[in-house]
Coordinates of C-alpha atoms and ligand atoms in Angstrom, one line a residue:
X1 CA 0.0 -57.4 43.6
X2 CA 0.8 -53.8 45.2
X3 CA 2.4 -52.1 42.3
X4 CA 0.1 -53.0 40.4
X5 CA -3.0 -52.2 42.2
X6 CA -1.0 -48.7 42.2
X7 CA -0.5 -48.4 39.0
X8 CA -4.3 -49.3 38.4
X9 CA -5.5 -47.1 40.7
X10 CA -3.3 -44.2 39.3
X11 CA -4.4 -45.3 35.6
X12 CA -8.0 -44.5 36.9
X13 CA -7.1 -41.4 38.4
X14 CA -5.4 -40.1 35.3
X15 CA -8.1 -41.4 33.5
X16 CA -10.5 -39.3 35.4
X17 CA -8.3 -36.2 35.9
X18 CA -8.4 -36.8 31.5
X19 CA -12.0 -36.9 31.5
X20 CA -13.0 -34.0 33.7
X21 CA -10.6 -31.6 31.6
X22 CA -12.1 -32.9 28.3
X23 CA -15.6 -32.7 29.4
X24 CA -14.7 -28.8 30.8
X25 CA -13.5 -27.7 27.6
X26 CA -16.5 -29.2 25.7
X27 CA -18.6 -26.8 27.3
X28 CA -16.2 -24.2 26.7
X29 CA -15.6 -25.2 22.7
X30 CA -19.5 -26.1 22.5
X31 CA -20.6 -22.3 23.6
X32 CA -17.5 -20.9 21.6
X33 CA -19.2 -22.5 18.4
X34 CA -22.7 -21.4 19.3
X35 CA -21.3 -17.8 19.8
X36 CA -19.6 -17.4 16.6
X37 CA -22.9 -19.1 14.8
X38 CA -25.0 -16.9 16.1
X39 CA -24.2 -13.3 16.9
X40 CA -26.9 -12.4 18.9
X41 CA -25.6 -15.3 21.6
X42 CA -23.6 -14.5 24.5
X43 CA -20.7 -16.6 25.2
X44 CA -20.3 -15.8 28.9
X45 CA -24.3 -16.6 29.2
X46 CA -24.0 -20.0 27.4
X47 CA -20.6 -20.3 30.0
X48 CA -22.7 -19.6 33.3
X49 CA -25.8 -21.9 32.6
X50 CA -24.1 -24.7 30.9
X51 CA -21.6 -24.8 33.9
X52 CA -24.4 -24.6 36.3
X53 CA -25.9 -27.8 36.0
X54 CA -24.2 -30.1 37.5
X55 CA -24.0 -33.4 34.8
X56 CA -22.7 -31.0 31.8
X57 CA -19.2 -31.5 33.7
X58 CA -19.0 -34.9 32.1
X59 CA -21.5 -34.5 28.8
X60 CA -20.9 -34.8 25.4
X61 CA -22.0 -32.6 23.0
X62 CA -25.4 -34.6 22.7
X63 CA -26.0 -34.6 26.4
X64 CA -25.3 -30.5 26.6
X65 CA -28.3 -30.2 23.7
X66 CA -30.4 -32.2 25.8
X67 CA -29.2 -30.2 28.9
X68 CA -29.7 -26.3 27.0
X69 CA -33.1 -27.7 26.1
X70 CA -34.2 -28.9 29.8
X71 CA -33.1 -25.2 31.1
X72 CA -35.0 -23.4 28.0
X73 CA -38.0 -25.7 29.5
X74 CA -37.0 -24.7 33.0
X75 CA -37.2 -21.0 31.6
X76 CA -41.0 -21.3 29.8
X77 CA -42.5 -22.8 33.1
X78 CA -41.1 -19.9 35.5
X79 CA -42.1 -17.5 32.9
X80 CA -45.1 -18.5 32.1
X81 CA -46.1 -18.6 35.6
X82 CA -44.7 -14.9 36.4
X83 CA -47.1 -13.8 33.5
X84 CA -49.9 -15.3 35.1
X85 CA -49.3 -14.1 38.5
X86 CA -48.7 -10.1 36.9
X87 CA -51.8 -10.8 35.2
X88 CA -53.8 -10.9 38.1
X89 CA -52.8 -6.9 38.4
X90 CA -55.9 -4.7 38.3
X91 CA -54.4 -1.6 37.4
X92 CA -52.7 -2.9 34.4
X93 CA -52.9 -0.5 31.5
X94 CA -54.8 -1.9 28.8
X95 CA -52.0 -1.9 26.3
X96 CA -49.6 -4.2 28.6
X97 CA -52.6 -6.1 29.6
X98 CA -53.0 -7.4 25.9
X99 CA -49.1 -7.8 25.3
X100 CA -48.8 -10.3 28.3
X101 CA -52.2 -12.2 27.3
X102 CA -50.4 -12.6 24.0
X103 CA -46.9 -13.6 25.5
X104 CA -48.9 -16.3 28.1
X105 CA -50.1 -17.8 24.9
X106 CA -47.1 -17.8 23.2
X107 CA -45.6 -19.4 26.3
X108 CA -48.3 -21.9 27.1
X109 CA -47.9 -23.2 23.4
X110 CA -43.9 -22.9 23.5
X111 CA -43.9 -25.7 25.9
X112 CA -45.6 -28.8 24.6
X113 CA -43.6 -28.1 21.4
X114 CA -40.4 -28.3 23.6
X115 CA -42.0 -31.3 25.2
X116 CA -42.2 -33.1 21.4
X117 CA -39.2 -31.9 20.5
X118 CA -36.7 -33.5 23.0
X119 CA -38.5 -36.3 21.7
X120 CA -37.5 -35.6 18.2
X121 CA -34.0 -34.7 19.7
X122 CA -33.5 -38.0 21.2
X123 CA -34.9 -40.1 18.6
X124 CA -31.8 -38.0 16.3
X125 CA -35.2 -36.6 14.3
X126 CA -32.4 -33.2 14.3
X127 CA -34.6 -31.7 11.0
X128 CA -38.1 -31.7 13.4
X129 CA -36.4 -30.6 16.4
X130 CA -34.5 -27.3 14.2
X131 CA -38.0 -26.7 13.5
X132 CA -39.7 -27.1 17.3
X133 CA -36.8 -25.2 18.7
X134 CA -36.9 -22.2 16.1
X135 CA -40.4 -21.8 17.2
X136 CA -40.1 -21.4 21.0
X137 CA -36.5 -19.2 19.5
X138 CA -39.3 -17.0 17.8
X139 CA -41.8 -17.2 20.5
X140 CA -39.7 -15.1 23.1
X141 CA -38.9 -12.5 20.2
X142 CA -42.5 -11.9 19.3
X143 CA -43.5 -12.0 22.9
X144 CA -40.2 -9.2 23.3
X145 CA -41.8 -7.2 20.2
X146 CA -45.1 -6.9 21.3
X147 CA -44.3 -4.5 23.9
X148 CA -42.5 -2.4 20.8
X149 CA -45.3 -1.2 19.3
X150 CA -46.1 1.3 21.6
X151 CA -43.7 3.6 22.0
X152 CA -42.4 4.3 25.8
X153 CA -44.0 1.0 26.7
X154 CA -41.7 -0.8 29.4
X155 CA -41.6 -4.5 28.5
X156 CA -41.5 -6.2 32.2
X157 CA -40.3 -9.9 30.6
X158 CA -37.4 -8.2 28.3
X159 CA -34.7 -10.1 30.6
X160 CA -36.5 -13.2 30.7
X161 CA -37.4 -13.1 27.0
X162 CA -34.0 -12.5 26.2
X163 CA -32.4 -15.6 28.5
X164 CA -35.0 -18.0 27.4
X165 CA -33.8 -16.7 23.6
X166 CA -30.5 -17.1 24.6
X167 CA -30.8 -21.1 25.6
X168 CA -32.7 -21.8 22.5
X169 CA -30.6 -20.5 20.5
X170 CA -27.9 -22.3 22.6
X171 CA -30.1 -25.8 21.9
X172 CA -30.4 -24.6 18.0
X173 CA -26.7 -24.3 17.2
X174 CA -26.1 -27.7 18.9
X175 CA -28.8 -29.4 16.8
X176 CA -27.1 -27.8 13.5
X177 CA -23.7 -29.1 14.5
X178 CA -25.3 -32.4 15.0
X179 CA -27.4 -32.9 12.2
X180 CA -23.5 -32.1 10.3
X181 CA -22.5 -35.8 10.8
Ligands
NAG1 C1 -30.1 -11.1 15.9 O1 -31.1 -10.3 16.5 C2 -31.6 -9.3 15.6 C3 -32.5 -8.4 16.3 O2 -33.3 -9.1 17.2 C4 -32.3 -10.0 14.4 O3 -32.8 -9.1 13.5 C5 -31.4 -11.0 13.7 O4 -32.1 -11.7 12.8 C6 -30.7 -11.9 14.8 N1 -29.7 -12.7 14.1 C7 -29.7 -14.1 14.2 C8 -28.6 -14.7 13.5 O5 -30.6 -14.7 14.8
NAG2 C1 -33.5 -18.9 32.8 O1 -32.4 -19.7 32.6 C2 -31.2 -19.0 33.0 C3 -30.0 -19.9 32.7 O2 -30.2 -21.2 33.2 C4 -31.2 -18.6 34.4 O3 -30.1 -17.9 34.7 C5 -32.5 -17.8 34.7 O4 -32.6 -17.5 36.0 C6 -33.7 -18.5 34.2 N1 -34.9 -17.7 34.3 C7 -36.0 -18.1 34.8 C8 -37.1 -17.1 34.9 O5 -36.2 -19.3 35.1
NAG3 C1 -29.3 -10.4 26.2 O1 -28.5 -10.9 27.1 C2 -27.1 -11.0 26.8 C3 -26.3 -11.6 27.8 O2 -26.9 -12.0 28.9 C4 -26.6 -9.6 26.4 O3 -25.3 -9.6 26.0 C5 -27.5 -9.0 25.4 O4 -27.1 -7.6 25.2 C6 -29.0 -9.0 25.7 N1 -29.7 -8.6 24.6 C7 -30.8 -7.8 24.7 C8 -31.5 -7.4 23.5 O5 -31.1 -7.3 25.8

């Protein structure tokens, strides 16, 4: 019975040691695909927040979409919630006042529609949720370009705007490779 609970055990082990490589280098091949599909996507940013939750170590491809779209929800909350809080500023300037009423709107919408789209995602609805996503994609770029139209205007969101971009655009290329096959 020994050798061969060894050589079980050492099955497992090689299966796992298989596993955890494959699972690394989907994340890696994943946000090499999203990069080259969209040139405006970083591949080092798709690299840092994909790695940083815990469970995209042993995801498939599916499970990362579901996983970019969870931190671009992550993203509207804390955002929408820092516009809310710089609203309460008295001595806002009129101009940046109405730029971050427009971008708490755009937020406060951008949500449910992320909320229905998972939905879509998981129910392999890949056409509706290419359309929810593009949205909240386009809600941080309007939000980002509102500040724009005044020149020397200082846009105090253009990091977040541009992260919460960044992991929709992320969630967007992996529903296009998914709605492929
Ligand atoms: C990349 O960003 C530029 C500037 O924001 C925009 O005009 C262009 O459409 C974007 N390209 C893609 C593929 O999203
Ligand atoms: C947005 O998500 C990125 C990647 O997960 C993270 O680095 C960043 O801190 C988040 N920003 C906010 C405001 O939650
Ligand atoms: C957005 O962030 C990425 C990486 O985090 C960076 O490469 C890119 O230049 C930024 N884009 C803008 C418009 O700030």
């Amino acid at each position: 019975m020994k050798p061969n609970f060894c050589s079980f055990s050492c099955l497992l082990l090689l299966f796992f040691t298989f596993h955890a490589i494959t699972a690394h280098n989907i994340v890696r091949e994943t946000c090499k695909k999203c990069a080259q599909s969209d040139p405006n996507l970083s591949y080092n940013f798709c690299l840092t927040s994909l790695q940083a939750v815990q469970s995209s170590h042993c995801a498939n491809l599916r499970e990362l979409g579901i996983i970019s779209m969870k931190l671009t929800r992550q993203n509207l909350t804390n955002t929408k919630s820092f516009i809310k809080e710089l609203l309460k500023n008295k001595k806002l300037d009129p101009f940046t006042k109405g730029c971050l009423n427009d971008c708490f709107e755009l937020y406060s919408d951008a949500i449910p529609t992320l909320k229905q789209t998972l939905k879509d995602y998981k129910s392999k609805h890949y056409e509706d949720a290419n359309i929810g996503v593009s949205s909240v994609l386009d809600a941080c770029t309007t939000c980002e370009d509102g500040f724009k139209e005044k020149q020397d205007a200082v846009s105090p969101l253009s990091k977040r705007n541009n992260d919460t971009f960044q992991l929709s655009a992320i969630a967007l290329s992996i529903i296009n490779m998914l709605n492929l096959h």
